[in-house]
């Protein structure tokens, strides 16, 4: 009898403990932590007002705007008042005031949060100062913002980098340990510091021994970072001007030991890279990537620093790179007005970093960049 009573108590305790564990496992958070999508140049989330301003180029068809939301584990998100044509990842924002509401429900179902998402037509800036960072991130995320007027659209850009991929290595203990960080000692004010980093045991396992510091206009697809890393870097946003040159200031110091496939190469010195591309595309979702950025037949203009000019210097040195025609192509005025061209700008602390070749410690500083365009 005592044994039976004890067994019942044990059963009840186990059931109660199991119930507690199950309850504790359910997440009660209801929030939108991040927002991205094709052609999204910047997504600014105000957690207090639960408002998200999504900036896209003014020429984009926002009747099928792709949005990808990052929500807490187990939470779900749905658009309020669906419109014909909406899908699981694309939404129609064509009606004024280009605003929709989305509801996030926590995993435990007890909490809901309603967010207002505004799509704001904008254009790329042509000056870049690297003074602004998003707060509350494990690594630095740069953005540029120049407010619009009644006559002109806002000019905004969220820069991309491979920091999100480097996070997979668990090598960074603070944001200062990532390959792409802000420097307080820019040419004017703050600037960018790009440093080629060791990827540790994780990198050795996947044969990606280094991570070059990089910064670029476009997006980084962390889902491709391991299986097809060069395709993870996607370059370019819509641009409706004719660029003639890319100018700015840099400092560079190469790391001590150049490696290829993790093996030291004697007599080899690392170089950095700076380039800009302008290419044509009939599909807004098409983007050049690390595999085809120099070889695609869509390429129209290229500005790139040559190896002889990419010298080491302890002092700030100006660069001025002219755009040159590629593939015998020229810019078509009609396509330019229709938003059929994209522009990408790329900085890297190791010129062959995309192939995991370079020197740990190679450091490139960039600041006060300007894109010169025809009037």
mmCIF file of C-alpha atoms in Angstrom:
data_model
loop_
_atom_site.group_PDB
_atom_site.id
_atom_site.type_symbol
_atom_site.label_atom_id
_atom_site.label_comp_id
_atom_site.label_asym_id
_atom_site.label_seq_id
_atom_site.Cartn_x
_atom_site.Cartn_y
_atom_site.Cartn_z
ATOM 1 C CA UNK A 1 0.000 0.000 0.000
ATOM 2 C CA UNK A 2 2.782 2.339 0.915
ATOM 3 C CA UNK A 3 4.493 1.383 -2.368
ATOM 4 C CA UNK A 4 1.351 2.238 -4.344
ATOM 5 C CA UNK A 5 1.002 5.577 -2.576
ATOM 6 C CA UNK A 6 4.648 6.367 -3.261
ATOM 7 C CA UNK A 7 4.209 5.437 -6.913
ATOM 8 C CA UNK A 8 1.194 7.754 -7.215
ATOM 9 C CA UNK A 9 3.152 10.599 -5.606
ATOM 10 C CA UNK A 10 6.069 9.984 -7.965
ATOM 11 C CA UNK A 11 3.734 9.964 -10.942
ATOM 12 C CA UNK A 12 2.072 13.202 -9.867
ATOM 13 C CA UNK A 13 5.444 14.842 -9.220
ATOM 14 C CA UNK A 14 6.811 13.740 -12.584
ATOM 15 C CA UNK A 15 3.702 14.996 -14.359
ATOM 16 C CA UNK A 16 3.883 18.302 -12.515
ATOM 17 C CA UNK A 17 7.604 18.674 -13.282
ATOM 18 C CA UNK A 18 7.007 17.800 -16.913
ATOM 19 C CA UNK A 19 4.236 20.374 -17.077
ATOM 20 C CA UNK A 20 6.498 23.034 -15.521
ATOM 21 C CA UNK A 21 9.307 22.249 -17.911
ATOM 22 C CA UNK A 22 6.921 22.409 -20.846
ATOM 23 C CA UNK A 23 5.507 25.736 -19.679
ATOM 24 C CA UNK A 24 8.975 27.165 -19.143
ATOM 25 C CA UNK A 25 10.017 26.079 -22.626
ATOM 26 C CA UNK A 26 7.316 28.167 -24.286
ATOM 27 C CA UNK A 27 8.520 31.624 -25.237
ATOM 28 C CA UNK A 28 6.375 34.582 -24.199
ATOM 29 C CA UNK A 29 8.091 37.169 -26.438
ATOM 30 C CA UNK A 30 6.093 38.882 -29.179
ATOM 31 C CA UNK A 31 8.258 41.251 -31.207
ATOM 32 C CA UNK A 32 9.887 41.913 -34.550
ATOM 33 C CA UNK A 33 13.645 41.852 -34.077
ATOM 34 C CA UNK A 34 14.698 42.518 -37.674
ATOM 35 C CA UNK A 35 13.268 43.134 -41.117
ATOM 36 C CA UNK A 36 14.931 42.591 -44.493
ATOM 37 C CA UNK A 37 14.014 41.767 -48.073
ATOM 38 C CA UNK A 38 14.887 42.236 -51.705
ATOM 39 C CA UNK A 39 15.784 45.868 -52.440
ATOM 40 C CA UNK A 40 15.369 46.954 -48.813
ATOM 41 C CA UNK A 41 18.019 49.648 -48.384
ATOM 42 C CA UNK A 42 17.250 50.230 -44.713
ATOM 43 C CA UNK A 43 14.750 48.961 -42.155
ATOM 44 C CA UNK A 44 14.430 51.058 -39.014
ATOM 45 C CA UNK A 45 12.499 49.488 -36.115
ATOM 46 C CA UNK A 46 11.105 51.668 -33.321
ATOM 47 C CA UNK A 47 10.353 49.188 -30.540
ATOM 48 C CA UNK A 48 8.483 51.747 -28.433
ATOM 49 C CA UNK A 49 5.940 52.811 -31.050
ATOM 50 C CA UNK A 50 6.103 49.417 -32.809
ATOM 51 C CA UNK A 51 6.688 51.142 -36.125
ATOM 52 C CA UNK A 52 8.994 49.900 -38.878
ATOM 53 C CA UNK A 53 10.066 52.201 -41.701
ATOM 54 C CA UNK A 54 11.274 50.183 -44.679
ATOM 55 C CA UNK A 55 13.206 52.227 -47.234
ATOM 56 C CA UNK A 56 13.258 51.047 -50.863
ATOM 57 C CA UNK A 57 14.256 52.764 -54.090
ATOM 58 C CA UNK A 58 11.606 55.081 -55.480
ATOM 59 C CA UNK A 59 11.431 53.144 -58.768
ATOM 60 C CA UNK A 60 10.613 49.777 -57.134
ATOM 61 C CA UNK A 61 7.238 48.090 -57.713
ATOM 62 C CA UNK A 62 6.014 47.922 -54.121
ATOM 63 C CA UNK A 63 2.875 45.987 -55.016
ATOM 64 C CA UNK A 64 4.993 42.855 -54.488
ATOM 65 C CA UNK A 65 7.465 43.970 -51.843
ATOM 66 C CA UNK A 66 9.359 41.105 -50.253
ATOM 67 C CA UNK A 67 9.746 41.343 -46.479
ATOM 68 C CA UNK A 68 11.474 38.840 -44.198
ATOM 69 C CA UNK A 69 10.815 39.266 -40.490
ATOM 70 C CA UNK A 70 12.962 37.932 -37.654
ATOM 71 C CA UNK A 71 10.820 37.127 -34.614
ATOM 72 C CA UNK A 72 11.567 35.436 -31.260
ATOM 73 C CA UNK A 73 11.801 31.653 -31.161
ATOM 74 C CA UNK A 74 8.415 30.014 -31.650
ATOM 75 C CA UNK A 75 6.584 33.266 -32.414
ATOM 76 C CA UNK A 76 4.449 33.680 -35.536
ATOM 77 C CA UNK A 77 3.640 36.717 -37.655
ATOM 78 C CA UNK A 78 0.699 37.456 -39.935
ATOM 79 C CA UNK A 79 -0.375 40.470 -41.917
ATOM 80 C CA UNK A 80 -3.589 42.119 -40.756
ATOM 81 C CA UNK A 81 -6.251 42.552 -43.474
ATOM 82 C CA UNK A 82 -4.649 40.497 -46.282
ATOM 83 C CA UNK A 83 -4.890 41.876 -49.819
ATOM 84 C CA UNK A 84 -5.355 39.833 -52.975
ATOM 85 C CA UNK A 85 -1.904 39.081 -54.306
ATOM 86 C CA UNK A 86 -0.179 38.904 -50.904
ATOM 87 C CA UNK A 87 1.969 35.814 -50.381
ATOM 88 C CA UNK A 88 3.838 34.432 -47.397
ATOM 89 C CA UNK A 89 6.763 36.748 -48.096
ATOM 90 C CA UNK A 90 5.519 39.493 -50.468
ATOM 91 C CA UNK A 91 2.990 42.201 -49.705
ATOM 92 C CA UNK A 92 1.184 44.931 -51.611
ATOM 93 C CA UNK A 93 2.145 48.402 -50.359
ATOM 94 C CA UNK A 94 1.052 50.269 -53.502
ATOM 95 C CA UNK A 95 -1.899 52.077 -51.918
ATOM 96 C CA UNK A 96 -1.231 55.340 -50.084
ATOM 97 C CA UNK A 97 0.102 55.782 -47.449
ATOM 98 C CA UNK A 98 2.115 52.597 -48.268
ATOM 99 C CA UNK A 99 1.416 51.176 -44.823
ATOM 100 C CA UNK A 100 0.324 47.765 -43.499
ATOM 101 C CA UNK A 101 -0.093 46.245 -40.048
ATOM 102 C CA UNK A 102 1.335 42.927 -38.882
ATOM 103 C CA UNK A 103 0.578 40.973 -35.692
ATOM 104 C CA UNK A 104 3.192 38.900 -33.885
ATOM 105 C CA UNK A 105 1.943 36.169 -31.541
ATOM 106 C CA UNK A 106 4.243 34.683 -28.915
ATOM 107 C CA UNK A 107 4.968 30.957 -28.841
ATOM 108 C CA UNK A 108 2.797 30.473 -25.751
ATOM 109 C CA UNK A 109 -0.074 32.298 -27.448
ATOM 110 C CA UNK A 110 -0.519 34.665 -24.511
ATOM 111 C CA UNK A 111 1.028 37.796 -26.002
ATOM 112 C CA UNK A 112 0.429 39.756 -29.174
ATOM 113 C CA UNK A 113 2.125 42.829 -30.631
ATOM 114 C CA UNK A 114 0.821 44.863 -33.577
ATOM 115 C CA UNK A 115 3.437 46.575 -35.742
ATOM 116 C CA UNK A 116 2.847 49.221 -38.397
ATOM 117 C CA UNK A 117 5.147 48.760 -41.397
ATOM 118 C CA UNK A 118 5.644 51.757 -43.677
ATOM 119 C CA UNK A 119 7.372 51.428 -47.040
ATOM 120 C CA UNK A 120 9.174 54.683 -47.809
ATOM 121 C CA UNK A 121 10.366 55.438 -51.367
ATOM 122 C CA UNK A 122 13.963 56.619 -51.318
ATOM 123 C CA UNK A 123 17.208 56.648 -53.279
ATOM 124 C CA UNK A 124 20.844 55.793 -52.642
ATOM 125 C CA UNK A 125 23.026 58.516 -51.137
ATOM 126 C CA UNK A 126 26.165 59.572 -52.988
ATOM 127 C CA UNK A 127 28.202 60.575 -49.921
ATOM 128 C CA UNK A 128 29.149 58.146 -47.164
ATOM 129 C CA UNK A 129 30.510 59.198 -43.775
ATOM 130 C CA UNK A 130 30.236 56.007 -41.653
ATOM 131 C CA UNK A 131 29.170 57.906 -38.550
ATOM 132 C CA UNK A 132 25.933 56.029 -37.807
ATOM 133 C CA UNK A 133 25.477 52.571 -36.275
ATOM 134 C CA UNK A 134 22.397 50.632 -35.324
ATOM 135 C CA UNK A 135 22.302 50.089 -31.568
ATOM 136 C CA UNK A 136 21.839 46.831 -29.655
ATOM 137 C CA UNK A 137 23.587 44.527 -32.104
ATOM 138 C CA UNK A 138 26.367 42.022 -31.374
ATOM 139 C CA UNK A 139 28.340 43.535 -34.274
ATOM 140 C CA UNK A 140 28.512 46.941 -35.965
ATOM 141 C CA UNK A 141 25.927 47.670 -38.681
ATOM 142 C CA UNK A 142 26.518 50.931 -40.556
ATOM 143 C CA UNK A 143 23.839 53.076 -42.126
ATOM 144 C CA UNK A 144 23.570 56.421 -43.894
ATOM 145 C CA UNK A 145 20.543 58.686 -43.622
ATOM 146 C CA UNK A 146 19.872 62.002 -45.336
ATOM 147 C CA UNK A 147 16.273 63.196 -44.805
ATOM 148 C CA UNK A 148 14.212 64.142 -47.820
ATOM 149 C CA UNK A 149 12.398 67.343 -48.660
ATOM 150 C CA UNK A 150 9.110 68.131 -50.377
ATOM 151 C CA UNK A 151 10.973 67.968 -53.701
ATOM 152 C CA UNK A 152 13.471 65.154 -53.036
ATOM 153 C CA UNK A 153 13.264 61.638 -51.632
ATOM 154 C CA UNK A 154 15.217 60.645 -48.539
ATOM 155 C CA UNK A 155 18.624 59.143 -49.196
ATOM 156 C CA UNK A 156 19.275 56.075 -47.067
ATOM 157 C CA UNK A 157 21.464 53.000 -47.053
ATOM 158 C CA UNK A 158 22.153 50.168 -44.672
ATOM 159 C CA UNK A 159 25.601 48.820 -45.445
ATOM 160 C CA UNK A 160 26.129 45.049 -45.486
ATOM 161 C CA UNK A 161 29.115 43.037 -44.300
ATOM 162 C CA UNK A 162 30.158 39.469 -43.565
ATOM 163 C CA UNK A 163 29.934 40.046 -39.797
ATOM 164 C CA UNK A 164 26.844 37.870 -39.605
ATOM 165 C CA UNK A 165 28.804 34.990 -41.139
ATOM 166 C CA UNK A 166 31.758 35.529 -38.798
ATOM 167 C CA UNK A 167 29.362 35.211 -35.868
ATOM 168 C CA UNK A 168 29.103 31.496 -36.729
ATOM 169 C CA UNK A 169 32.755 30.987 -35.728
ATOM 170 C CA UNK A 170 32.155 32.072 -32.112
ATOM 171 C CA UNK A 171 35.545 33.809 -32.252
ATOM 172 C CA UNK A 172 34.208 37.276 -31.408
ATOM 173 C CA UNK A 173 33.697 38.035 -27.739
ATOM 174 C CA UNK A 174 32.767 41.711 -28.293
ATOM 175 C CA UNK A 175 31.758 43.768 -31.321
ATOM 176 C CA UNK A 176 35.379 44.964 -31.569
ATOM 177 C CA UNK A 177 36.445 41.395 -32.427
ATOM 178 C CA UNK A 178 34.494 41.276 -35.690
ATOM 179 C CA UNK A 179 36.128 41.858 -39.095
ATOM 180 C CA UNK A 180 34.059 44.996 -39.824
ATOM 181 C CA UNK A 181 33.859 47.629 -37.077
ATOM 182 C CA UNK A 182 33.611 51.369 -36.620
ATOM 183 C CA UNK A 183 36.803 53.306 -35.884
ATOM 184 C CA UNK A 184 36.762 56.464 -33.784
ATOM 185 C CA UNK A 185 39.796 57.705 -35.717
ATOM 186 C CA UNK A 186 38.435 58.365 -39.174
ATOM 187 C CA UNK A 187 39.661 60.880 -41.711
ATOM 188 C CA UNK A 188 36.861 63.100 -40.410
ATOM 189 C CA UNK A 189 35.065 61.965 -37.286
ATOM 190 C CA UNK A 190 34.512 58.215 -37.328
ATOM 191 C CA UNK A 191 35.272 55.739 -40.107
ATOM 192 C CA UNK A 192 35.365 52.037 -40.982
ATOM 193 C CA UNK A 193 37.985 49.544 -39.886
ATOM 194 C CA UNK A 194 38.155 46.314 -41.918
ATOM 195 C CA UNK A 195 40.476 43.623 -40.564
ATOM 196 C CA UNK A 196 41.152 40.124 -41.853
ATOM 197 C CA UNK A 197 40.466 37.751 -38.962
ATOM 198 C CA UNK A 198 41.282 34.174 -38.012
ATOM 199 C CA UNK A 199 38.212 31.903 -38.101
ATOM 200 C CA UNK A 200 39.649 29.430 -35.578
ATOM 201 C CA UNK A 201 38.814 25.744 -35.362
ATOM 202 C CA UNK A 202 35.405 26.304 -36.947
ATOM 203 C CA UNK A 203 37.020 27.829 -40.029
ATOM 204 C CA UNK A 204 39.549 25.006 -40.252
ATOM 205 C CA UNK A 205 36.774 22.408 -40.224
ATOM 206 C CA UNK A 206 34.901 24.072 -43.111
ATOM 207 C CA UNK A 207 38.173 25.083 -44.855
ATOM 208 C CA UNK A 208 37.430 28.794 -44.575
ATOM 209 C CA UNK A 209 40.575 29.746 -42.695
ATOM 210 C CA UNK A 210 40.239 33.531 -42.702
ATOM 211 C CA UNK A 211 37.494 36.142 -42.882
ATOM 212 C CA UNK A 212 38.353 39.397 -44.623
ATOM 213 C CA UNK A 213 36.781 42.541 -43.266
ATOM 214 C CA UNK A 214 34.334 43.799 -45.868
ATOM 215 C CA UNK A 215 31.654 46.423 -46.357
ATOM 216 C CA UNK A 216 29.376 46.662 -49.372
ATOM 217 C CA UNK A 217 26.125 47.913 -50.843
ATOM 218 C CA UNK A 218 23.836 44.921 -51.120
ATOM 219 C CA UNK A 219 22.925 42.065 -48.807
ATOM 220 C CA UNK A 220 24.532 39.115 -47.068
ATOM 221 C CA UNK A 221 22.740 35.756 -47.226
ATOM 222 C CA UNK A 222 23.920 33.924 -44.119
ATOM 223 C CA UNK A 223 22.085 30.792 -45.325
ATOM 224 C CA UNK A 224 24.678 30.511 -48.105
ATOM 225 C CA UNK A 225 27.656 31.456 -45.954
ATOM 226 C CA UNK A 226 28.856 27.864 -45.531
ATOM 227 C CA UNK A 227 27.591 26.004 -48.574
ATOM 228 C CA UNK A 228 28.313 28.659 -51.241
ATOM 229 C CA UNK A 229 30.050 31.617 -49.559
ATOM 230 C CA UNK A 230 30.751 33.784 -52.623
ATOM 231 C CA UNK A 231 27.070 33.686 -53.524
ATOM 232 C CA UNK A 232 26.254 34.858 -49.995
ATOM 233 C CA UNK A 233 27.517 38.349 -50.861
ATOM 234 C CA UNK A 234 24.988 40.008 -53.149
ATOM 235 C CA UNK A 235 25.862 43.418 -54.550
ATOM 236 C CA UNK A 236 23.848 46.435 -55.597
ATOM 237 C CA UNK A 237 20.698 48.497 -55.177
ATOM 238 C CA UNK A 238 18.751 50.510 -57.730
ATOM 239 C CA UNK A 239 20.531 53.641 -58.931
ATOM 240 C CA UNK A 240 19.277 56.235 -61.412
ATOM 241 C CA UNK A 241 22.329 58.445 -61.936
ATOM 242 C CA UNK A 242 25.404 58.190 -64.175
ATOM 243 C CA UNK A 243 28.472 57.658 -61.967
ATOM 244 C CA UNK A 244 31.808 58.932 -63.230
ATOM 245 C CA UNK A 245 34.139 58.162 -60.306
ATOM 246 C CA UNK A 246 34.387 56.861 -56.755
ATOM 247 C CA UNK A 247 36.621 58.789 -54.378
ATOM 248 C CA UNK A 248 37.513 58.712 -50.712
ATOM 249 C CA UNK A 249 40.319 58.116 -48.222
ATOM 250 C CA UNK A 250 42.046 54.979 -46.959
ATOM 251 C CA UNK A 251 44.862 53.627 -44.801
ATOM 252 C CA UNK A 252 46.189 50.071 -45.116
ATOM 253 C CA UNK A 253 48.646 47.758 -43.413
ATOM 254 C CA UNK A 254 49.096 44.144 -44.569
ATOM 255 C CA UNK A 255 49.232 41.283 -42.083
ATOM 256 C CA UNK A 256 52.483 39.432 -41.507
ATOM 257 C CA UNK A 257 51.722 35.946 -42.857
ATOM 258 C CA UNK A 258 49.873 35.381 -46.139
ATOM 259 C CA UNK A 259 48.040 32.054 -46.272
ATOM 260 C CA UNK A 260 46.345 29.960 -48.950
ATOM 261 C CA UNK A 261 44.167 27.075 -47.741
ATOM 262 C CA UNK A 262 45.574 27.710 -44.292
ATOM 263 C CA UNK A 263 49.190 27.301 -45.443
ATOM 264 C CA UNK A 264 51.738 30.123 -45.166
ATOM 265 C CA UNK A 265 53.100 31.500 -48.451
ATOM 266 C CA UNK A 266 56.607 32.919 -48.275
ATOM 267 C CA UNK A 267 57.278 36.196 -50.066
ATOM 268 C CA UNK A 268 53.563 36.936 -50.637
ATOM 269 C CA UNK A 269 52.126 40.246 -49.375
ATOM 270 C CA UNK A 270 48.424 40.918 -48.927
ATOM 271 C CA UNK A 271 46.556 43.657 -50.823
ATOM 272 C CA UNK A 272 43.187 45.315 -50.222
ATOM 273 C CA UNK A 273 40.392 45.958 -52.691
ATOM 274 C CA UNK A 274 38.048 48.850 -53.472
ATOM 275 C CA UNK A 275 35.639 48.702 -56.384
ATOM 276 C CA UNK A 276 32.229 49.777 -57.633
ATOM 277 C CA UNK A 277 30.017 48.203 -60.286
ATOM 278 C CA UNK A 278 26.953 49.336 -62.184
ATOM 279 C CA UNK A 279 24.947 46.680 -63.973
ATOM 280 C CA UNK A 280 21.633 46.274 -65.737
ATOM 281 C CA UNK A 281 18.761 44.105 -64.551
ATOM 282 C CA UNK A 282 15.171 43.660 -65.687
ATOM 283 C CA UNK A 283 14.273 41.807 -62.505
ATOM 284 C CA UNK A 284 14.479 43.634 -59.187
ATOM 285 C CA UNK A 285 15.467 40.428 -57.406
ATOM 286 C CA UNK A 286 18.511 39.825 -59.646
ATOM 287 C CA UNK A 287 21.813 40.742 -57.998
ATOM 288 C CA UNK A 288 25.431 40.128 -58.884
ATOM 289 C CA UNK A 289 27.388 38.154 -56.294
ATOM 290 C CA UNK A 290 30.934 37.253 -55.328
ATOM 291 C CA UNK A 291 31.109 34.682 -58.118
ATOM 292 C CA UNK A 292 30.052 36.806 -61.091
ATOM 293 C CA UNK A 293 30.589 40.439 -60.071
ATOM 294 C CA UNK A 294 33.471 40.847 -62.557
ATOM 295 C CA UNK A 295 32.363 38.346 -65.213
ATOM 296 C CA UNK A 296 28.616 38.868 -65.681
ATOM 297 C CA UNK A 297 27.434 40.050 -69.109
ATOM 298 C CA UNK A 298 25.090 42.411 -67.225
ATOM 299 C CA UNK A 299 28.036 44.520 -66.092
ATOM 300 C CA UNK A 300 28.061 48.012 -67.646
ATOM 301 C CA UNK A 301 30.550 50.100 -65.625
ATOM 302 C CA UNK A 302 33.448 49.186 -63.333
ATOM 303 C CA UNK A 303 35.638 51.348 -61.077
ATOM 304 C CA UNK A 304 38.432 49.481 -59.268
ATOM 305 C CA UNK A 305 41.710 50.283 -57.578
ATOM 306 C CA UNK A 306 44.637 48.642 -59.371
ATOM 307 C CA UNK A 307 47.235 46.537 -57.613
ATOM 308 C CA UNK A 308 49.985 49.144 -58.016
ATOM 309 C CA UNK A 309 47.869 51.837 -56.348
ATOM 310 C CA UNK A 310 46.747 49.619 -53.462
ATOM 311 C CA UNK A 311 49.800 50.438 -51.363
ATOM 312 C CA UNK A 312 50.391 50.275 -47.644
ATOM 313 C CA UNK A 313 50.293 53.614 -45.848
ATOM 314 C CA UNK A 314 50.183 54.736 -42.224
ATOM 315 C CA UNK A 315 48.644 58.063 -43.229
ATOM 316 C CA UNK A 316 45.335 58.740 -44.906
ATOM 317 C CA UNK A 317 45.661 58.554 -48.687
ATOM 318 C CA UNK A 318 43.056 59.673 -51.212
ATOM 319 C CA UNK A 319 41.741 57.349 -53.912
ATOM 320 C CA UNK A 320 39.854 58.435 -57.035
ATOM 321 C CA UNK A 321 38.645 55.618 -59.264
ATOM 322 C CA UNK A 322 37.067 56.378 -62.664
ATOM 323 C CA UNK A 323 34.172 54.273 -63.931
ATOM 324 C CA UNK A 324 35.074 52.516 -67.171
ATOM 325 C CA UNK A 325 32.711 50.816 -69.668
ATOM 326 C CA UNK A 326 32.595 47.009 -69.624
ATOM 327 C CA UNK A 327 31.354 44.564 -72.253
ATOM 328 C CA UNK A 328 31.116 47.384 -74.794
ATOM 329 C CA UNK A 329 27.970 48.674 -73.075
ATOM 330 C CA UNK A 330 26.705 52.144 -72.290
ATOM 331 C CA UNK A 331 23.955 53.387 -70.001
ATOM 332 C CA UNK A 332 20.551 53.685 -71.647
ATOM 333 C CA UNK A 333 18.590 56.776 -70.529
ATOM 334 C CA UNK A 334 15.212 55.041 -70.661
ATOM 335 C CA UNK A 335 16.415 52.108 -68.578
ATOM 336 C CA UNK A 336 18.001 54.543 -66.131
ATOM 337 C CA UNK A 337 14.674 56.301 -65.581
ATOM 338 C CA UNK A 338 12.895 52.951 -65.174
ATOM 339 C CA UNK A 339 15.265 51.813 -62.415
ATOM 340 C CA UNK A 340 16.835 49.068 -64.528
ATOM 341 C CA UNK A 341 20.344 49.586 -63.174
ATOM 342 C CA UNK A 342 21.912 48.665 -59.852
ATOM 343 C CA UNK A 343 25.022 50.037 -58.211
ATOM 344 C CA UNK A 344 27.326 48.235 -55.796
ATOM 345 C CA UNK A 345 30.333 49.525 -53.840
ATOM 346 C CA UNK A 346 32.705 47.062 -52.141
ATOM 347 C CA UNK A 347 35.618 47.414 -49.705
ATOM 348 C CA UNK A 348 37.742 44.458 -48.525
ATOM 349 C CA UNK A 349 40.832 44.152 -46.329
ATOM 350 C CA UNK A 350 42.098 41.212 -48.450
ATOM 351 C CA UNK A 351 41.725 41.321 -52.225
ATOM 352 C CA UNK A 352 41.281 37.530 -52.437
ATOM 353 C CA UNK A 353 39.403 37.213 -49.176
ATOM 354 C CA UNK A 354 36.406 35.766 -51.036
ATOM 355 C CA UNK A 355 38.622 32.732 -51.726
ATOM 356 C CA UNK A 356 39.837 32.695 -48.089
ATOM 357 C CA UNK A 357 43.311 33.784 -49.145
ATOM 358 C CA UNK A 358 45.040 36.631 -47.332
ATOM 359 C CA UNK A 359 46.868 37.579 -44.160
ATOM 360 C CA UNK A 360 45.326 37.682 -40.709
ATOM 361 C CA UNK A 361 45.804 41.216 -39.397
ATOM 362 C CA UNK A 362 45.562 42.983 -42.762
ATOM 363 C CA UNK A 363 43.731 46.187 -41.874
ATOM 364 C CA UNK A 364 41.995 48.676 -44.162
ATOM 365 C CA UNK A 365 40.526 51.955 -42.917
ATOM 366 C CA UNK A 366 37.952 53.768 -45.094
ATOM 367 C CA UNK A 367 36.287 57.162 -44.671
ATOM 368 C CA UNK A 368 34.595 60.079 -46.440
ATOM 369 C CA UNK A 369 33.624 58.255 -49.625
ATOM 370 C CA UNK A 370 31.850 60.095 -52.434
ATOM 371 C CA UNK A 371 30.242 58.876 -55.617
ATOM 372 C CA UNK A 372 30.703 61.508 -58.336
ATOM 373 C CA UNK A 373 27.882 61.547 -60.898
ATOM 374 C CA UNK A 374 26.963 63.499 -64.017
ATOM 375 C CA UNK A 375 24.594 66.389 -63.396
#
